[in-house]
Short mmCIF file of C-alpha atoms in Angstrom, two decimals:
data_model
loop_
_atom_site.label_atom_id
_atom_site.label_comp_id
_atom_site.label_asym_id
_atom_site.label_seq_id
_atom_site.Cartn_x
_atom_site.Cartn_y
_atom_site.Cartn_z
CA UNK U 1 61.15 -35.75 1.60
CA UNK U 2 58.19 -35.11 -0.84
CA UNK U 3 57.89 -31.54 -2.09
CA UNK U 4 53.85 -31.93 -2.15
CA UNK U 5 53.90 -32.42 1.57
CA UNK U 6 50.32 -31.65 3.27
CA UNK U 7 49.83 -28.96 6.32
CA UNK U 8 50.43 -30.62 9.28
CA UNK U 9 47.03 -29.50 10.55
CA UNK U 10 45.22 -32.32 8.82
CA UNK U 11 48.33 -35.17 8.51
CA UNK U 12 51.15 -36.53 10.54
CA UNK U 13 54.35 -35.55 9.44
CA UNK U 14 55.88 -38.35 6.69
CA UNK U 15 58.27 -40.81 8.26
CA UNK U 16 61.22 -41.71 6.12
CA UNK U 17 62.76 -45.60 6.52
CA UNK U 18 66.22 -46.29 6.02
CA UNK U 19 66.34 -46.72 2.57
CA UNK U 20 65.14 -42.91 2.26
CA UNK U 21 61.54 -44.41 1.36
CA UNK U 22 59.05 -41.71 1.95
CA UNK U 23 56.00 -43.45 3.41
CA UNK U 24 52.42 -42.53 2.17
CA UNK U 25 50.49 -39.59 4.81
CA UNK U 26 48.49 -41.03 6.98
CA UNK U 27 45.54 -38.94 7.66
CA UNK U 28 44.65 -38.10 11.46
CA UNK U 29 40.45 -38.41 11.98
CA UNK U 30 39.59 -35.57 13.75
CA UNK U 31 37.69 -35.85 16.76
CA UNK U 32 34.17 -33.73 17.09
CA UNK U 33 34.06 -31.34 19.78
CA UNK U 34 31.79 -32.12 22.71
CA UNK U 35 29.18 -29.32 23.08
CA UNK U 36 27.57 -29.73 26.37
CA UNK U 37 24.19 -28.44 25.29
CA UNK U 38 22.80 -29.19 28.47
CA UNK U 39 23.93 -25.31 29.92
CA UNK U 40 22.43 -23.98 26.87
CA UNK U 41 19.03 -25.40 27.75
CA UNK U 42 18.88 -24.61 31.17
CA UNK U 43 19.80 -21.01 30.03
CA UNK U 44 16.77 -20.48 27.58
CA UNK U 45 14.73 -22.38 29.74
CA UNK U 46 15.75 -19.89 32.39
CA UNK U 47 15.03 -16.90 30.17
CA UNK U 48 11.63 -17.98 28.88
CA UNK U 49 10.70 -18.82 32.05
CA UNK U 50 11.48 -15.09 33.53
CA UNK U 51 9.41 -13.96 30.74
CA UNK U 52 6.41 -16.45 31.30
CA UNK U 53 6.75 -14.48 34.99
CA UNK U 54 5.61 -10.99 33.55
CA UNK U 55 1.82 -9.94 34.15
CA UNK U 56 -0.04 -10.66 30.89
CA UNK U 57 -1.19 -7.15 29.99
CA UNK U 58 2.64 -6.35 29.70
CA UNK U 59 3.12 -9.39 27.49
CA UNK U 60 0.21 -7.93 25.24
CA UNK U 61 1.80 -4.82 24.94
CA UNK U 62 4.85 -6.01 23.48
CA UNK U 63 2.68 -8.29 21.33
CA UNK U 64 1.16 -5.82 20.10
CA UNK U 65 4.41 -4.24 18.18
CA UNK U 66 4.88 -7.73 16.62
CA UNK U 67 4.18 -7.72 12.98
CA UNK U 68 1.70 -10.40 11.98
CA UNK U 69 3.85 -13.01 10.81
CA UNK U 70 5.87 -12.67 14.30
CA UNK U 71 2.36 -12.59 16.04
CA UNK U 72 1.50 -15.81 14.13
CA UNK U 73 4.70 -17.51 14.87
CA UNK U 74 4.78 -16.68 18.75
CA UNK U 75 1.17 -18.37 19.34
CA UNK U 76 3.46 -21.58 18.69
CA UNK U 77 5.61 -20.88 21.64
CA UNK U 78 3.50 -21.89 24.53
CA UNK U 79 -0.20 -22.12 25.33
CA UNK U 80 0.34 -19.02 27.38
CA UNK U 81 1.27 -17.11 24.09
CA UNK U 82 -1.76 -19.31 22.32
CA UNK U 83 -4.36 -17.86 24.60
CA UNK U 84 -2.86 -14.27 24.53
CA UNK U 85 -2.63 -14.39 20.88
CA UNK U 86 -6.05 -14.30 20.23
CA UNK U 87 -7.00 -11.19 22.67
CA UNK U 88 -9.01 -9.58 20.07
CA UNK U 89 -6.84 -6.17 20.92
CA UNK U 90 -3.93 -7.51 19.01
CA UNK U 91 -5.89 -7.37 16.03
CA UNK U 92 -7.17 -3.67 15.29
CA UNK U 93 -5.15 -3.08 12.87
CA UNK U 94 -4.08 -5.70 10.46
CA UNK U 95 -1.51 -5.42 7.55
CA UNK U 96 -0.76 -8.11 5.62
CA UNK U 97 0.90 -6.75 2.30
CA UNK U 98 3.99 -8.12 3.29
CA UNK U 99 3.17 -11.41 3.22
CA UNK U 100 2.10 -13.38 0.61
CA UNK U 101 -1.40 -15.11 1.75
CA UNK U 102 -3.55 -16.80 -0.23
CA UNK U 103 -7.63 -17.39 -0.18
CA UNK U 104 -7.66 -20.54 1.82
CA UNK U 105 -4.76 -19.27 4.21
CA UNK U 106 -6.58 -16.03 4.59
CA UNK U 107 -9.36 -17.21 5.34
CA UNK U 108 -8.33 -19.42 8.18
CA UNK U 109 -6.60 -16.78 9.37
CA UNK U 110 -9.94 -14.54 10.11
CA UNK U 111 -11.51 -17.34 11.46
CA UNK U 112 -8.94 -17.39 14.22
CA UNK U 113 -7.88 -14.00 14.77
CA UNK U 114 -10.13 -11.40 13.45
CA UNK U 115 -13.19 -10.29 15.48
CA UNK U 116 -15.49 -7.17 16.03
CA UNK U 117 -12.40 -5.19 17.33
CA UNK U 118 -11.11 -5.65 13.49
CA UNK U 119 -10.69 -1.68 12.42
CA UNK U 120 -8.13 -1.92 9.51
CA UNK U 121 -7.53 -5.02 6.91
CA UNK U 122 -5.13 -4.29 4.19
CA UNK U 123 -4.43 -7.50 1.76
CA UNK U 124 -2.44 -7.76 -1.55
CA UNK U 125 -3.40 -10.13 -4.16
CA UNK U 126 -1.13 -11.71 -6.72
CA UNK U 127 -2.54 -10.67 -9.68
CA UNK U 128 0.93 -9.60 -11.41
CA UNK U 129 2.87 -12.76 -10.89
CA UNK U 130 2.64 -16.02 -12.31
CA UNK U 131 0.77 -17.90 -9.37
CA UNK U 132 -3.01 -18.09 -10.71
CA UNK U 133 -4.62 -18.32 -7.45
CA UNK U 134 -7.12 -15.69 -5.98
CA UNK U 135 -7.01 -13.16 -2.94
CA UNK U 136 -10.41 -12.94 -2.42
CA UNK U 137 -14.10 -14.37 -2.95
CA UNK U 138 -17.65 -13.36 -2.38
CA UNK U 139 -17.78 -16.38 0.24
CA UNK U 140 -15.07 -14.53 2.07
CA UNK U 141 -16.23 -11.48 1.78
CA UNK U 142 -19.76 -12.16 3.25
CA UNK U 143 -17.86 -14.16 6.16
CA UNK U 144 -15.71 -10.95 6.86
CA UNK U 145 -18.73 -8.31 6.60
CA UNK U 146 -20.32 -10.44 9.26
CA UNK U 147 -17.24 -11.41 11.57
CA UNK U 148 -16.02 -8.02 11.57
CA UNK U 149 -19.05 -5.31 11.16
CA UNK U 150 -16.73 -2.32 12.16
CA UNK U 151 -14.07 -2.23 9.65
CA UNK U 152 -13.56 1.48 8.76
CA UNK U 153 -10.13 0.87 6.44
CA UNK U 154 -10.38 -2.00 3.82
CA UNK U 155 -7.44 -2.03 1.52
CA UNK U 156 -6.77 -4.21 -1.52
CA UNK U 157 -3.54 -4.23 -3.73
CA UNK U 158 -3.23 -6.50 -7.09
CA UNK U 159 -6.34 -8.15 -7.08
CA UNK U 160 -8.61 -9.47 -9.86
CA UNK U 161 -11.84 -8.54 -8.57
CA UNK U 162 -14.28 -9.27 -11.95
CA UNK U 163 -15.85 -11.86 -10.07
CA UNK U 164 -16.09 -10.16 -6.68
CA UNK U 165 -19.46 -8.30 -5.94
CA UNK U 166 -18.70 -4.66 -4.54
CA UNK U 167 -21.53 -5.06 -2.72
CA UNK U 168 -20.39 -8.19 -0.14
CA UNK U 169 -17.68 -5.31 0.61
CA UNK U 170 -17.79 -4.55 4.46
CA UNK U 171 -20.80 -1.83 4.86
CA UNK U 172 -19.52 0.74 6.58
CA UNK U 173 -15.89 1.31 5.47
CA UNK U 174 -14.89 5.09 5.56
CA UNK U 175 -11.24 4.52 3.85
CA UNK U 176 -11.39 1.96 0.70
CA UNK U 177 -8.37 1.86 -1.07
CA UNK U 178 -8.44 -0.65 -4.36
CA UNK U 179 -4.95 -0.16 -5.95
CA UNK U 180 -3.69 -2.10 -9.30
CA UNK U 181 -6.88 -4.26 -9.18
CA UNK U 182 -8.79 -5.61 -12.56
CA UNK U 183 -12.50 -4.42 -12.34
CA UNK U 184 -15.04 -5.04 -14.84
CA UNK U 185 -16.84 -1.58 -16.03
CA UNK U 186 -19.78 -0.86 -13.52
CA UNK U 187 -18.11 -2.58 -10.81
CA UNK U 188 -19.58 -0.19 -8.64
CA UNK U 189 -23.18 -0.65 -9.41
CA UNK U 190 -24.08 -3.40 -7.46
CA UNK U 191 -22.95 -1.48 -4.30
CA UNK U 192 -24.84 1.23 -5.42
CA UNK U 193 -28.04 -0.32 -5.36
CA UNK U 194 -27.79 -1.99 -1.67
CA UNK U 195 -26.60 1.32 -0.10
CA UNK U 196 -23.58 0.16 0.27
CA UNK U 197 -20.24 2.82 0.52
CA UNK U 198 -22.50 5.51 1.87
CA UNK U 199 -19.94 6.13 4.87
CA UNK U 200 -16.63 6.26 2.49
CA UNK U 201 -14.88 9.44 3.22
CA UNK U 202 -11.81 8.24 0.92
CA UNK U 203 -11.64 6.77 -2.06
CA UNK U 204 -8.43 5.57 -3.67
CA UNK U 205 -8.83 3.51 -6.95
CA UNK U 206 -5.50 4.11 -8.30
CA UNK U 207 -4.28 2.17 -10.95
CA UNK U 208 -7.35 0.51 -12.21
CA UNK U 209 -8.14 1.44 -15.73
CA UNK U 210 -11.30 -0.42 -16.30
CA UNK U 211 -12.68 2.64 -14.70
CA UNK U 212 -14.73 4.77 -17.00
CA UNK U 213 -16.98 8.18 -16.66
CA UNK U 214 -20.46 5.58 -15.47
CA UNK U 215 -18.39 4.46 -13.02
CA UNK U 216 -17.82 7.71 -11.61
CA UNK U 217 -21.45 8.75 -11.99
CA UNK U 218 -22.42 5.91 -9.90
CA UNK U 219 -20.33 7.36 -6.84
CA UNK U 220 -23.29 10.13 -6.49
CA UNK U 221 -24.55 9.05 -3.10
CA UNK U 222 -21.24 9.29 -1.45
CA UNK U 223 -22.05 12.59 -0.06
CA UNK U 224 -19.47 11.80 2.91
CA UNK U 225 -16.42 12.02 -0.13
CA UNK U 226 -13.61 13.98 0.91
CA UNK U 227 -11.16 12.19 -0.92
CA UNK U 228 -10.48 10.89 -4.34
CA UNK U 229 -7.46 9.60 -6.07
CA UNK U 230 -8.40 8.62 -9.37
CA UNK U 231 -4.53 8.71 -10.84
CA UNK U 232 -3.70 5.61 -13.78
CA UNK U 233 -7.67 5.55 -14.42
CA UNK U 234 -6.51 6.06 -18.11
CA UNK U 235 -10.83 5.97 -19.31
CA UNK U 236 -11.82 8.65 -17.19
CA UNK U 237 -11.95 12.04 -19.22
CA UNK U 238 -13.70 15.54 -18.73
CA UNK U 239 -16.83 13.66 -18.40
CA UNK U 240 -15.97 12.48 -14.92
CA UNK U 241 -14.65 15.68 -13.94
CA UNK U 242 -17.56 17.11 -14.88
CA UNK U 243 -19.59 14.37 -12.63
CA UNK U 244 -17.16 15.80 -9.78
CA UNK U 245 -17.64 19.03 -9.65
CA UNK U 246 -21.15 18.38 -9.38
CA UNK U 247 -21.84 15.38 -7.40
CA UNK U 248 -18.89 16.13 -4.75
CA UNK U 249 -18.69 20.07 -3.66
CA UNK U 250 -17.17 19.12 -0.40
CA UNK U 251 -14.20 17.26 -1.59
CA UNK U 252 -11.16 18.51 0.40
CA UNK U 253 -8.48 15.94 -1.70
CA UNK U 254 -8.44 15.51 -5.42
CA UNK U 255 -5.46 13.24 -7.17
CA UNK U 256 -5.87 12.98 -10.89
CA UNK U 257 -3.62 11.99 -14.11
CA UNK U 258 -2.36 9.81 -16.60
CA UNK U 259 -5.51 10.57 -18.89
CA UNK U 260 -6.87 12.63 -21.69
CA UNK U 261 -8.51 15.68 -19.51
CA UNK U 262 -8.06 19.01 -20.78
CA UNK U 263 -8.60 22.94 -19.55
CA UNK U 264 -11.99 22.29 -19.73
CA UNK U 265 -11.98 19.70 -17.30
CA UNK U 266 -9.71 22.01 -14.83
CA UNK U 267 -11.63 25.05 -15.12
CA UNK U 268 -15.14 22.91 -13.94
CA UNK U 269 -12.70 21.74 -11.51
CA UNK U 270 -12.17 25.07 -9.85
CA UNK U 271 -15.78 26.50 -10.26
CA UNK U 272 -17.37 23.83 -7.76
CA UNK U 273 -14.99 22.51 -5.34
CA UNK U 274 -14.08 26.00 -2.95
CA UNK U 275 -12.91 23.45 -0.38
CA UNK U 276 -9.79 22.01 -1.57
CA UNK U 277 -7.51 21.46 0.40
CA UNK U 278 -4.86 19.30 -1.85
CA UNK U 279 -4.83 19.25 -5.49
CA UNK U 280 -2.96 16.47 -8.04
CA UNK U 281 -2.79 16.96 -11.43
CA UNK U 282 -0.07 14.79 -13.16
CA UNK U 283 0.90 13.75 -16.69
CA UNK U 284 -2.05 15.07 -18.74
CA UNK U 285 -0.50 16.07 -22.10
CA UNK U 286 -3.42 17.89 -22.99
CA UNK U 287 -3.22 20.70 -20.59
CA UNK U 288 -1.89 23.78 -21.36
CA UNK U 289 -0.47 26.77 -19.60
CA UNK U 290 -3.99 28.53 -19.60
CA UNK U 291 -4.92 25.88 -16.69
CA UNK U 292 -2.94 27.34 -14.50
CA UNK U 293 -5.42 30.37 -14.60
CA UNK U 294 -8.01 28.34 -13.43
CA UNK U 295 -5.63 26.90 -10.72
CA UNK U 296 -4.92 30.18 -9.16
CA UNK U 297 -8.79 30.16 -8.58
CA UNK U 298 -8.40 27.27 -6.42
CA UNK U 299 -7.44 29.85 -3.33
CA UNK U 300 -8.01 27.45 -0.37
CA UNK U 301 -4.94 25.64 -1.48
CA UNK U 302 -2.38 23.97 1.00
CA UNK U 303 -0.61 21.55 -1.58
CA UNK U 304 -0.13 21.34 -4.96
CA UNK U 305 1.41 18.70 -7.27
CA UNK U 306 1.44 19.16 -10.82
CA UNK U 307 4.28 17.00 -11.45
CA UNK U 308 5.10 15.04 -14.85
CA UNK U 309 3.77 17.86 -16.64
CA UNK U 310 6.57 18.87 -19.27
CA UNK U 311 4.59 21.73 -20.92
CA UNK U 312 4.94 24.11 -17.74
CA UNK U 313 7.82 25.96 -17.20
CA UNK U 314 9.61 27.32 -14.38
CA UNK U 315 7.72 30.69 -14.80
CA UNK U 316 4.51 28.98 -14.24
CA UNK U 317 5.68 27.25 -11.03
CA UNK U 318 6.66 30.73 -10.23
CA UNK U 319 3.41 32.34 -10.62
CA UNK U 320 1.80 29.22 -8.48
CA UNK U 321 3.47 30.26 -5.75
CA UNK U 322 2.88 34.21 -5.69
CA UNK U 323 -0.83 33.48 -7.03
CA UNK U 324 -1.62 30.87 -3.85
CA UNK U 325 -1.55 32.48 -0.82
CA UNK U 326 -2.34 29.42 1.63
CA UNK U 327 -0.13 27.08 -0.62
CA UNK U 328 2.72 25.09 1.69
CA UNK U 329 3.84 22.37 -0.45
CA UNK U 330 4.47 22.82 -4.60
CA UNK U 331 5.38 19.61 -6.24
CA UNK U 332 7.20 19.79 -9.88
CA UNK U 333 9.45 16.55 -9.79
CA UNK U 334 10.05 16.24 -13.46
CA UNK U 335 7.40 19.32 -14.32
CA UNK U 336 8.97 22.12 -16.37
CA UNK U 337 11.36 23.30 -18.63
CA UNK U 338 13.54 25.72 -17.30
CA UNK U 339 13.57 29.12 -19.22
CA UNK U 340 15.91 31.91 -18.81
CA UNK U 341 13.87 35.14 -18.24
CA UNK U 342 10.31 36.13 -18.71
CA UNK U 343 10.25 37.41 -21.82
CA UNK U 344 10.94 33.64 -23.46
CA UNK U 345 7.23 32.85 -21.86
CA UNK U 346 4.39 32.76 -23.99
CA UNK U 347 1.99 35.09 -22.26
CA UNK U 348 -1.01 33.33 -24.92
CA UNK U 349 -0.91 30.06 -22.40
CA UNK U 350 -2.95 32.39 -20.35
CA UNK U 351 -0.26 33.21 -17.53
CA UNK U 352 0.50 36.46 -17.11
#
């Protein structure tokens, strides 16, 4: 009997001859199972057709909870789900960040789906990878002002928008949100000087840091601006604080950071705006304690964040919070130095 004998799953068992010859395995050919597919059919075919059998404003309601890839895929289905698909109240709101779209995709895309009923568009580009293909184009954009005239939220992520005219942008957006775009300096102008952006209540240009103090300046007729997040805009100094403080007395949200503005900047900061609501002020090296001062003139307060900011201490965050009455959320991830009584702090910084 051989010792390297196979497992009897896969050969027949070796069959020895007289002479004690040990005869070579034969290997058995399995034989493929028979799946009767045929129950299997009848069964989806059974299920789709119970579905096909529900009234058509429930179908659109569970469309509607369908991301847009699903959405996409399900017009395949049937012509029923064809037809449906394009019910322009499917489309409101559409977010395609997840995906990864191109120009000539995307726009094929609006030509089949997107309508008047269009309120919300949010797109990301890939301007940080290695594909060198673009998101957008002033083509497009005039297509999409047109096709959908009552866009209110137009958001674009990673982007290269040098060529792109701000003013093909849809007219009368209320929340624009260009994050981690490139921008040439004065990007802004040509908006400016069609009207255009007059009905922006948010502004979030986070990120892009061909941004300078003109561009700022050139924001003057927003006089609807109650938002601004002008974090990673690394150009921007006191200047365009300055421009703020005069151009934009009603603002109720202010993010900035990640740039060279100074006490100065702060203190013109809380002077003009008695409406704020929510103040950000993270990783400016060249603020000092004394800010704080001017801070704890900003009495209107709800939230604060003045996070990434290693040259205040716990005893400042302290002070924050007694000196802000309305104040419901501090932020300090990564903020302060912890210091173990009072008498370590340096009353000159200006807190007292």
């Amino acid at each position: 009997m051989s010792s390297k004998a196979k497992q009897e799953n896969d050969y027949e068992s070796p069959a020895a001859t007289s002479n004690e010859i040990v005869t070579r395995p034969r290997k058995v050919r399995r034989q493929a199972k028979c799946v009767n597919t045929s129950d299997r059919k009848e069964t989806d075919f059974a299920e789709v057709s119970r579905i096909l059998q529900l009234p058509e404003m429930v179908l659109l309601h569970v469309f509607s909870f369908l991301p847009v890839e699903d959405k996409c895929r399900s017009s395949r289905v049937c012509k029923l789900f064809r037809r449906l698909m394009k019910d322009p109240q499917l489309w409101k709101s559409v977010d395609l960040i997840p995906c990864t779209i191109r120009l000539q995709a995307l726009t094929v895309f609006t030509r089949r789906y997107l309508s008047k009923s269009l309120l919300e568009l949010s797109l990301k580009g890939l301007l940080w990878t290695t594909a060198k293909t673009s998101l957008l184009s002033n083509s497009f954009l005039s297509e999409l002002r047109e096709r959908c005239p009552n866009l209110r939220k137009f958001v674009v992520l990673n982007a290269n928008l040098q060529d792109i005219m701000s003013s093909l942008f849809p007219k009368n957006v209320e929340v624009l949100r260009i994050n981690y775009c490139q921008v040439r300096e004065g990007w802004f102008h040509s908006a400016v000087e069609v009207g255009n952006f007059l009905n922006i209540k948010c502004l979030n240009i986070t990120g892009c840091g061909r941004f300078t103090n003109k561009d700022i300046a050139s924001l003057k007729q927003m006089k609807k601006l109650e938002e601004l997040n002008i974090l990673g805009c690394y150009r921007l100094t006191d200047q365009a604080l300055e421009t703020i403080a005069k151009d934009h007395i009603n603002l109720k949200k202010l993010l900035i950071g990640d740039s060279d503005y100074t006490n100065k900047g702060i203190l013109m900061i809380s002077q003009s705006l008695k409406s704020l609501r929510s103040f950000t002020l993270q990783n400016c090296e060249f603020v000092t304690g004394q800010c704080l001062n001017y801070i704890l003139r900003m009495t209107t307060l709800e939230e604060l964040d003045i996070s990434y900011n290693p040259q205040f201490n716990d005893t400042h965050v302290s002070m924050l919070r007694k000196g802000l009455p309305q104040l419901k959320v501090l932020r300090v991830e990564e903020a302060f130095a912890p210091v173990q009584s009072a008498g370590d702090v340096n009353h000159d910084d200006g807190v007292q």
